[in-house]
Amino acid sequence: MEFIDRIQNHPLTQPSPTDFISLLQVLGSKGPMSNGLKKFIAAHLLPCKIEKGSYLLKPGEVCTHIFFIRSGILRGFLKDGGTETTTWITPENQMAAAISSFVFQAPAIEYVQAVENCELLGLSHADLEKIYLRFPSFNIVARKIYEQYYAEAENRALLTRLKNADKKYNHFLEQHAALANRIPIKYIASYLGIASETLSRLRSKKASKNRKKNA
Amino acid sequence: MEFIDRIQNHPLTQPSPTDFISLLQVLGSKGPMSNGLKKFIAAHLLPCKIEKGSYLLKPGEVCTHIFFIRSGILRGFLKDGGTETTTWITPENQMAAAISSFVFQAPAIEYVQAVENCELLGLSHADLEKIYLRFPSFNIVARKIYEQYYAEAENRALLTRLKNADKKYNHFLEQHAALANRIPIKYIASYLGIASETLSRLRSKKASKNRKKNA
């Protein structure tokens, strides 16, 4: 099944306006959103469901849509020889895409997979370009979102380059406390570039420390 | 010496308009740049020189300026225990900053160092925010630049996560062919996350292959 079929899998009933509230809130927190702009976006969103474990995108496919995650968690990962390396983990109320593939409309090198059942709202690259032209103020919103996501991505990249496993996991907990127990430990370990066994040991140590503190 | 003193080190003679041409060309290739906007930018740029090997920014300092590199090469790196890890390498005619520190105006966790003598044009975060408000069309230019830099940064991050040293160096050569001989091998090796000795071996193998091809 191709990317576009996969994301059109959701029953094509017209979603209700309340389905877009959280997306419009996120966008509205960044800059001015006229009613015309909100209507245009709502009319061009592609709602889709992806089941836990299944793939949204595979290497070689072009990521034609950017997604707002209404519920669930997506992750990006690389397969290199026999090894899987998780490169990003994104939960609900955030945007996700194989960003380089989306921006350059070029074949992706990564997989995008649902870690939990996901409800997504997709917006195509072509429609986004139309929005930039028809509603220039949306460039303010998008500039702020890209700025934030870029800065956060650099932080993530720095984190994975640290040598000390303990330090890495502490940083991860600072940034993603709520995710630590929703994601299989092997994904977190490969995201941090440490062995699953090392991470299990770290977690047990932390848990026993917390028990002592609370005793 | 503090960050702001370091970047004000350049003799404060007013730079000539030709000094800004390459920056304005880069910006103009992304979107509309009115004469008023060009003048505002030129009037607020801080030209500075950084000598090869010296630091532009150190961990704990806030990266208050983003820089256009007129000449030279900057690199970002982490020190973690005894290890130095190069996280990015940026040559002339591109922008550079400790991006997370710049965007959030928070203390940096990385070093920024001149790999060659550099001539830079700095623009402060405060002046950039003024530009966004006074010249809203600059949000188009900035959105496109952030989009591109974000997508390229993700590509870089993916590259460093690959396991195969040969593959990594080939990707590096595709992206940075012109830099391979300008940068000390130890920086490239730590950027790719491989040992200097492995990289030296890879380079000799490639050179001998090329000699055979040309013989």
Short mmCIF file of C-alpha atoms in Angstrom, two decimals:
data_model
loop_
_atom_site.label_atom_id
_atom_site.label_comp_id
_atom_site.label_asym_id
_atom_site.label_seq_id
_atom_site.Cartn_x
_atom_site.Cartn_y
_atom_site.Cartn_z
CA MET A 1 0.00 0.00 0.00
CA GLU A 2 1.31 3.43 -0.95
CA PHE A 3 1.62 6.44 1.37
CA ILE A 4 -1.40 8.25 -0.05
CA ASP A 5 -3.65 5.16 0.23
CA ARG A 6 -2.48 4.57 3.77
CA ILE A 7 -3.46 8.07 4.89
CA GLN A 8 -6.80 7.94 3.09
CA ASN A 9 -7.76 4.83 5.03
CA HIS A 10 -9.94 6.73 7.47
CA PRO A 11 -13.68 6.69 6.68
CA LEU A 12 -14.18 9.87 4.68
CA THR A 13 -17.05 11.30 6.70
CA GLN A 14 -16.60 15.06 7.00
CA PRO A 15 -15.05 15.72 10.44
CA SER A 16 -16.89 18.15 12.70
CA PRO A 17 -15.41 21.60 13.47
CA THR A 18 -14.60 20.48 17.03
CA ASP A 19 -12.16 17.98 15.51
CA PHE A 20 -9.93 20.89 14.52
CA ILE A 21 -10.08 22.88 17.75
CA SER A 22 -6.80 21.70 19.22
CA LEU A 23 -4.92 22.27 15.94
CA LEU A 24 -6.37 25.76 15.52
CA GLN A 25 -5.50 26.54 19.15
CA VAL A 26 -1.88 25.50 18.60
CA LEU A 27 -1.64 27.62 15.44
CA GLY A 28 -3.50 30.56 17.01
CA SER A 29 -1.04 30.63 19.93
CA LYS A 30 1.73 31.50 17.43
CA GLY A 31 0.17 34.35 15.46
CA PRO A 32 -2.89 35.89 13.84
CA MET A 33 -5.38 33.43 12.28
CA SER A 34 -8.23 35.06 10.32
CA ASN A 35 -11.56 33.26 9.97
CA GLY A 36 -10.94 32.84 6.24
CA LEU A 37 -7.62 31.15 6.99
CA LYS A 38 -9.18 28.84 9.61
CA LYS A 39 -11.92 27.83 7.16
CA PHE A 40 -9.40 27.20 4.38
CA ILE A 41 -7.28 24.99 6.63
CA ALA A 42 -10.30 23.05 7.96
CA ALA A 43 -11.53 22.45 4.41
CA HIS A 44 -8.17 21.04 3.29
CA LEU A 45 -7.30 18.78 6.22
CA LEU A 46 -7.21 15.04 5.59
CA PRO A 47 -8.24 13.15 8.74
CA CYS A 48 -6.75 9.69 9.05
CA LYS A 49 -6.28 6.87 11.53
CA ILE A 50 -3.14 4.78 11.83
CA GLU A 51 -3.14 1.64 13.96
CA LYS A 52 -0.51 0.96 16.59
CA GLY A 53 2.55 -0.63 15.00
CA SER A 54 1.66 0.20 11.41
CA TYR A 55 3.66 2.46 9.13
CA LEU A 56 2.66 5.94 8.05
CA LEU A 57 5.69 6.36 5.76
CA LYS A 58 8.48 4.14 4.45
CA PRO A 59 11.91 4.99 3.01
CA GLY A 60 11.74 5.95 -0.66
CA GLU A 61 8.22 7.41 -0.36
CA VAL A 62 7.76 11.18 -0.48
CA CYS A 63 6.18 12.63 2.64
CA THR A 64 3.51 14.68 0.83
CA HIS A 65 1.67 15.68 4.04
CA ILE A 66 2.54 17.20 7.39
CA PHE A 67 0.45 15.83 10.29
CA PHE A 68 -1.09 17.24 13.42
CA ILE A 69 -1.35 14.41 15.95
CA ARG A 70 -4.81 14.59 17.56
CA SER A 71 -4.13 11.51 19.65
CA GLY A 72 -1.40 8.89 19.87
CA ILE A 73 2.35 8.89 19.33
CA LEU A 74 4.41 8.71 16.13
CA ARG A 75 8.10 7.88 15.89
CA GLY A 76 10.67 8.18 13.14
CA PHE A 77 13.35 5.55 12.80
CA LEU A 78 16.19 4.38 10.58
CA LYS A 79 16.99 0.80 9.65
CA ASP A 80 20.70 0.37 9.04
CA GLY A 81 21.81 -3.20 8.51
CA GLY A 82 20.02 -5.09 11.26
CA THR A 83 19.79 -2.11 13.63
CA GLU A 84 16.77 0.13 14.22
CA THR A 85 17.51 3.65 15.48
CA THR A 86 14.62 5.78 16.71
CA THR A 87 15.30 9.36 15.61
CA TRP A 88 12.26 11.20 16.99
CA ILE A 89 9.18 10.53 19.13
CA THR A 90 6.22 12.92 18.91
CA PRO A 91 2.99 12.77 20.96
CA GLU A 92 -0.45 14.34 20.56
CA ASN A 93 -0.98 18.07 19.96
CA GLN A 94 2.24 18.39 17.99
CA MET A 95 3.16 18.37 14.30
CA ALA A 96 5.10 15.52 12.74
CA ALA A 97 6.55 14.68 9.33
CA ALA A 98 9.66 13.15 7.83
CA ILE A 99 10.67 16.79 7.72
CA SER A 100 13.45 16.72 5.15
CA SER A 101 11.29 14.65 2.78
CA PHE A 102 8.36 17.01 3.34
CA VAL A 103 10.29 20.28 2.90
CA PHE A 104 12.23 19.18 -0.20
CA GLN A 105 9.44 16.84 -1.49
CA ALA A 106 12.14 14.20 -1.90
CA PRO A 107 12.15 10.47 -1.02
CA ALA A 108 12.35 9.85 2.73
CA ILE A 109 15.22 7.86 4.25
CA GLU A 110 13.34 7.11 7.47
CA TYR A 111 10.28 5.11 8.55
CA VAL A 112 7.39 6.82 10.36
CA GLN A 113 5.39 4.42 12.55
CA ALA A 114 2.48 4.65 15.01
CA VAL A 115 3.66 3.76 18.55
CA GLU A 116 0.02 3.98 19.74
CA ASN A 117 -3.23 4.11 17.73
CA CYS A 118 -3.15 7.59 16.15
CA GLU A 119 -5.72 10.06 14.88
CA LEU A 120 -4.04 12.48 12.53
CA LEU A 121 -4.95 15.57 10.53
CA GLY A 122 -2.83 15.80 7.39
CA LEU A 123 -2.19 18.89 5.30
CA SER A 124 -0.53 18.47 1.91
CA HIS A 125 2.61 20.34 0.85
CA ALA A 126 0.70 21.76 -2.13
CA ASP A 127 -2.13 23.10 0.08
CA LEU A 128 0.37 24.56 2.55
CA GLU A 129 2.09 26.44 -0.29
CA LYS A 130 -1.34 27.78 -1.34
CA ILE A 131 -1.94 28.98 2.23
CA TYR A 132 1.39 30.86 2.31
CA LEU A 133 0.41 32.71 -0.87
CA ARG A 134 -3.26 33.35 -0.12
CA PHE A 135 -2.82 34.18 3.59
CA PRO A 136 0.68 35.76 3.93
CA SER A 137 0.20 36.23 7.70
CA PHE A 138 0.42 32.43 8.00
CA ASN A 139 4.14 32.86 7.32
CA ILE A 140 4.39 34.38 10.83
CA VAL A 141 2.76 31.30 12.38
CA ALA A 142 4.86 28.89 10.31
CA ARG A 143 8.09 30.83 10.95
CA LYS A 144 7.50 30.55 14.70
CA ILE A 145 6.65 26.85 14.51
CA TYR A 146 9.71 26.02 12.36
CA GLU A 147 11.92 28.14 14.65
CA GLN A 148 10.71 26.24 17.71
CA TYR A 149 10.82 22.77 16.12
CA TYR A 150 14.28 23.43 14.65
CA ALA A 151 15.66 24.58 18.02
CA GLU A 152 14.10 21.57 19.76
CA ALA A 153 15.44 19.20 17.09
CA GLU A 154 18.95 20.58 17.64
CA ASN A 155 18.56 20.01 21.37
CA ARG A 156 17.51 16.42 20.67
CA ALA A 157 20.48 15.95 18.33
CA LEU A 158 22.89 17.28 20.99
CA LEU A 159 21.33 14.99 23.59
CA THR A 160 21.96 11.90 21.47
CA ARG A 161 25.62 12.92 21.06
CA LEU A 162 26.35 12.94 24.82
CA LYS A 163 28.49 10.01 26.00
CA ASN A 164 27.05 9.48 29.49
CA ALA A 165 23.92 7.24 29.51
CA ASP A 166 22.72 8.56 32.86
CA LYS A 167 22.94 12.19 31.67
CA LYS A 168 21.09 11.32 28.45
CA TYR A 169 18.23 9.62 30.23
CA ASN A 170 17.90 12.52 32.70
CA HIS A 171 17.66 14.97 29.79
CA PHE A 172 15.06 12.71 28.16
CA LEU A 173 13.00 12.69 31.36
CA GLU A 174 13.19 16.51 31.57
CA GLN A 175 11.88 16.86 28.01
CA HIS A 176 9.52 13.88 27.79
CA ALA A 177 8.54 12.91 31.38
CA ALA A 178 5.00 12.01 30.32
CA LEU A 179 6.24 9.74 27.52
CA ALA A 180 8.71 7.62 29.51
CA ASN A 181 6.06 5.04 30.47
CA ARG A 182 4.07 5.13 27.22
CA ILE A 183 6.90 4.08 24.92
CA PRO A 184 8.56 0.63 24.71
CA ILE A 185 11.93 0.81 26.45
CA LYS A 186 13.75 -0.38 23.29
CA TYR A 187 12.58 2.72 21.37
CA ILE A 188 13.80 5.06 24.11
CA ALA A 189 17.12 3.20 24.29
CA SER A 190 17.72 3.37 20.53
CA TYR A 191 16.65 7.04 20.53
CA LEU A 192 19.28 7.78 23.18
CA GLY A 193 21.86 5.54 21.53
CA ILE A 194 22.30 3.26 24.55
CA ALA A 195 21.69 -0.46 25.06
CA SER A 196 18.22 -1.54 26.29
CA GLU A 197 19.91 -3.38 29.19
CA THR A 198 21.74 -0.22 30.27
CA LEU A 199 18.48 1.73 30.21
CA SER A 200 16.63 -0.99 32.19
CA ARG A 201 19.37 -0.86 34.81
CA LEU A 202 19.17 2.95 34.98
CA ARG A 203 15.40 2.81 35.39
CA SER A 204 15.54 0.22 38.19
CA LYS A 205 18.16 2.31 39.99
CA LYS A 206 15.97 5.42 39.73
CA ALA A 207 12.85 3.53 40.87
CA SER A 208 14.64 2.11 43.91
CA LYS A 209 16.01 5.58 44.78
CA ASN A 210 12.46 6.99 44.59
CA ARG A 211 11.11 4.19 46.78
CA LYS A 212 13.77 4.94 49.42
CA LYS A 213 12.96 8.67 49.23
CA ASN A 214 9.25 7.99 49.75
CA ALA A 215 9.71 5.33 52.46
CA MET B 1 35.92 37.94 27.87
CA GLU B 2 32.14 37.79 27.48
CA PHE B 3 30.25 36.94 24.30
CA ILE B 4 29.23 40.53 23.55
CA ASP B 5 32.81 41.84 23.99
CA ARG B 6 34.14 39.06 21.80
CA ILE B 7 31.85 39.97 18.91
CA GLN B 8 32.50 43.70 19.26
CA ASN B 9 36.22 43.09 18.80
CA HIS B 10 36.22 44.16 15.18
CA PRO B 11 37.32 47.77 14.51
CA LEU B 12 34.04 49.67 14.48
CA THR B 13 34.53 51.42 11.17
CA GLN B 14 31.20 51.54 9.33
CA PRO B 15 31.25 48.68 6.77
CA SER B 16 30.60 49.63 3.16
CA PRO B 17 27.36 48.56 1.43
CA THR B 18 29.29 46.01 -0.66
CA ASP B 19 30.06 44.19 2.59
CA PHE B 20 26.40 43.19 2.81
CA ILE B 21 25.86 42.15 -0.80
CA SER B 22 26.22 38.40 -0.29
CA LEU B 23 23.92 38.42 2.76
CA LEU B 24 21.26 40.45 0.95
CA GLN B 25 21.55 38.12 -2.06
CA VAL B 26 20.97 35.06 0.14
CA LEU B 27 17.95 36.69 1.81
CA GLY B 28 16.59 38.06 -1.50
CA SER B 29 16.69 34.57 -3.05
CA LYS B 30 14.09 33.48 -0.47
CA GLY B 31 11.47 36.21 -0.73
CA PRO B 32 10.66 39.88 -1.21
CA MET B 33 13.13 42.38 0.34
CA SER B 34 12.03 46.02 0.18
CA ASN B 35 14.65 48.80 0.14
CA GLY B 36 13.48 49.91 3.59
CA LEU B 37 14.04 46.40 4.92
CA LYS B 38 17.52 46.16 3.32
CA LYS B 39 18.51 49.50 4.84
CA PHE B 40 17.19 48.52 8.27
CA ILE B 41 19.15 45.27 8.21
CA ALA B 42 22.35 46.93 6.99
CA ALA B 43 22.08 49.58 9.73
CA HIS B 44 21.70 46.95 12.47
CA LEU B 45 24.38 44.44 11.46
CA LEU B 46 27.36 44.02 13.76
CA PRO B 47 30.47 43.13 11.73
CA CYS B 48 33.07 41.13 13.64
CA LYS B 49 36.21 39.10 13.13
CA ILE B 50 37.02 35.88 14.95
CA GLU B 51 40.49 34.38 14.67
CA LYS B 52 41.06 30.75 13.77
CA GLY B 53 40.80 28.56 16.88
CA SER B 54 39.14 31.16 19.10
CA TYR B 55 35.67 30.85 20.57
CA LEU B 56 32.63 32.82 19.48
CA LEU B 57 30.39 31.34 22.19
CA LYS B 58 30.87 29.16 25.26
CA PRO B 59 28.41 26.99 27.22
CA GLY B 60 26.36 29.01 29.69
CA GLU B 61 26.44 32.16 27.54
CA VAL B 62 23.29 33.26 25.71
CA CYS B 63 23.70 33.41 21.93
CA THR B 64 22.22 36.91 21.52
CA HIS B 65 23.13 37.17 17.81
CA ILE B 66 22.68 35.10 14.68
CA PHE B 67 25.61 35.33 12.24
CA PHE B 68 26.03 35.43 8.52
CA ILE B 69 29.47 34.00 7.69
CA ARG B 70 31.10 36.29 5.10
CA SER B 71 34.28 34.20 5.09
CA GLY B 72 35.67 31.31 7.09
CA ILE B 73 34.14 28.31 8.83
CA LEU B 74 32.43 27.98 12.22
CA ARG B 75 31.79 24.77 14.09
CA GLY B 76 29.64 23.87 17.07
CA PHE B 77 30.84 21.25 19.51
CA LEU B 78 30.08 19.63 22.85
CA LYS B 79 32.57 18.78 25.56
CA ASP B 80 31.39 15.79 27.53
CA GLY B 81 33.91 14.44 30.01
CA GLY B 82 37.16 14.38 28.05
CA THR B 83 35.50 14.00 24.65
CA GLU B 84 34.84 16.72 22.06
CA THR B 85 31.96 16.07 19.65
CA THR B 86 31.57 18.36 16.64
CA THR B 87 27.83 18.89 16.13
CA TRP B 88 27.80 21.18 13.08
CA ILE B 89 30.22 22.73 10.58
CA THR B 90 29.12 25.82 8.60
CA PRO B 91 31.11 27.63 5.90
CA GLU B 92 30.83 31.08 4.26
CA ASN B 93 27.56 32.42 2.83
CA GLN B 94 25.46 30.60 5.40
CA MET B 95 23.88 31.51 8.73
CA ALA B 96 25.11 30.10 12.02
CA ALA B 97 24.13 30.30 15.68
CA ALA B 98 23.82 28.05 18.70
CA ILE B 99 20.26 27.82 17.42
CA SER B 100 18.45 26.61 20.52
CA SER B 101 20.18 29.25 22.66
CA PHE B 102 19.36 31.92 20.07
CA VAL B 103 15.69 30.99 19.56
CA PHE B 104 14.87 30.59 23.26
CA GLN B 105 17.43 33.20 24.45
CA ALA B 106 18.63 30.62 26.97
CA PRO B 107 22.16 29.58 28.00
CA ALA B 108 23.96 27.53 25.32
CA ILE B 109 25.17 24.01 26.01
CA GLU B 110 27.63 24.01 23.11
CA TYR B 111 30.81 25.82 22.08
CA VAL B 112 31.00 27.78 18.82
CA GLN B 113 34.55 28.08 17.47
CA ALA B 114 36.26 29.49 14.36
CA VAL B 115 37.84 26.68 12.32
CA GLU B 116 39.36 29.33 9.99
CA ASN B 117 39.69 33.10 10.43
CA CYS B 118 36.11 34.34 10.11
CA GLU B 119 34.43 37.57 9.10
CA LEU B 120 30.90 37.61 10.44
CA LEU B 121 27.85 39.85 10.29
CA GLY B 122 25.81 39.53 13.48
CA LEU B 123 22.15 40.47 13.95
CA SER B 124 20.75 40.54 17.47
CA HIS B 125 17.65 38.61 18.53
CA ALA B 126 16.05 41.90 19.61
CA ASP B 127 16.65 43.55 16.22
CA LEU B 128 15.38 40.46 14.40
CA GLU B 129 12.14 40.61 16.41
CA LYS B 130 11.83 44.31 15.44
CA ILE B 131 12.25 43.36 11.77
CA TYR B 132 9.46 40.74 11.98
CA LEU B 133 7.10 43.38 13.36
CA ARG B 134 8.11 46.31 11.18
CA PHE B 135 8.52 44.34 7.93
CA PRO B 136 6.03 41.42 8.11
CA SER B 137 7.12 40.14 4.68
CA PHE B 138 10.45 39.18 6.29
CA ASN B 139 8.52 36.35 7.94
CA ILE B 140 8.33 34.75 4.47
CA VAL B 141 12.12 34.92 4.08
CA ALA B 142 12.74 33.66 7.63
CA ARG B 143 10.14 30.88 7.32
CA LYS B 144 11.89 29.59 4.21
CA ILE B 145 15.33 29.80 5.81
CA TYR B 146 14.23 28.01 9.00
CA GLU B 147 12.40 25.39 6.94
CA GLN B 148 15.54 24.69 4.89
CA TYR B 149 17.95 24.74 7.86
CA TYR B 150 15.63 22.54 9.94
CA ALA B 151 15.33 19.97 7.14
CA GLU B 152 19.12 20.00 6.60
CA ALA B 153 19.76 19.70 10.34
CA GLU B 154 17.51 16.62 10.47
CA ASN B 155 19.43 15.11 7.56
CA ARG B 156 22.68 15.76 9.46
CA ALA B 157 21.23 14.20 12.61
CA LEU B 158 20.14 11.09 10.67
CA LEU B 159 23.59 10.84 9.10
CA THR B 160 25.32 10.77 12.47
CA ARG B 161 22.98 7.95 13.61
CA LEU B 162 24.03 5.58 10.80
CA LYS B 163 26.24 2.69 11.94
CA ASN B 164 28.40 2.23 8.85
CA ALA B 165 31.47 4.56 8.79
CA ASP B 166 31.92 4.28 5.02
CA LYS B 167 28.28 5.25 4.37
CA LYS B 168 28.55 8.19 6.77
CA TYR B 169 31.68 9.57 5.12
CA ASN B 170 30.15 9.17 1.66
CA HIS B 171 27.08 11.16 2.78
CA PHE B 172 29.39 13.80 4.26
CA LEU B 173 31.27 14.09 0.95
CA GLU B 174 27.95 14.46 -0.94
CA GLN B 175 26.88 17.32 1.34
CA HIS B 176 30.21 18.98 2.08
CA ALA B 177 32.63 17.99 -0.72
CA ALA B 178 34.32 21.40 -0.65
CA LEU B 179 34.89 21.25 3.12
CA ALA B 180 36.54 17.82 3.35
CA ASN B 181 40.03 19.25 2.85
CA ARG B 182 39.55 22.52 4.77
CA ILE B 183 38.65 20.96 8.12
CA PRO B 184 40.98 19.03 10.46
CA ILE B 185 40.23 15.33 10.15
CA LYS B 186 39.53 15.01 13.89
CA TYR B 187 36.58 17.46 13.59
CA ILE B 188 35.07 15.51 10.70
CA ALA B 189 35.58 12.22 12.56
CA SER B 190 33.91 13.49 15.76
CA TYR B 191 31.10 15.04 13.67
CA LEU B 192 30.44 11.63 12.08
CA GLY B 193 30.91 9.79 15.35
CA ILE B 194 33.76 7.61 14.11
CA ALA B 195 37.39 7.27 15.24
CA SER B 196 39.98 9.53 13.53
CA GLU B 197 42.00 6.41 12.65
CA THR B 198 38.98 4.83 10.90
CA LEU B 199 38.43 8.03 8.91
CA SER B 200 42.13 8.26 7.94
CA ARG B 201 41.97 4.68 6.70
CA LEU B 202 38.78 5.41 4.69
CA ARG B 203 40.40 8.47 3.12
CA SER B 204 43.58 6.61 2.10
CA LYS B 205 41.46 3.85 0.55
CA LYS B 206 39.44 6.40 -1.43
CA ALA B 207 42.60 8.25 -2.55
CA SER B 208 44.26 5.05 -3.75
CA LYS B 209 41.06 4.05 -5.61
CA ASN B 210 41.03 7.46 -7.34
CA ARG B 211 44.72 7.14 -8.26
CA LYS B 212 44.03 3.76 -9.85
CA LYS B 213 41.02 5.18 -11.72
CA ASN B 214 43.11 8.05 -13.10
CA ALA B 215 46.19 5.94 -13.87
#
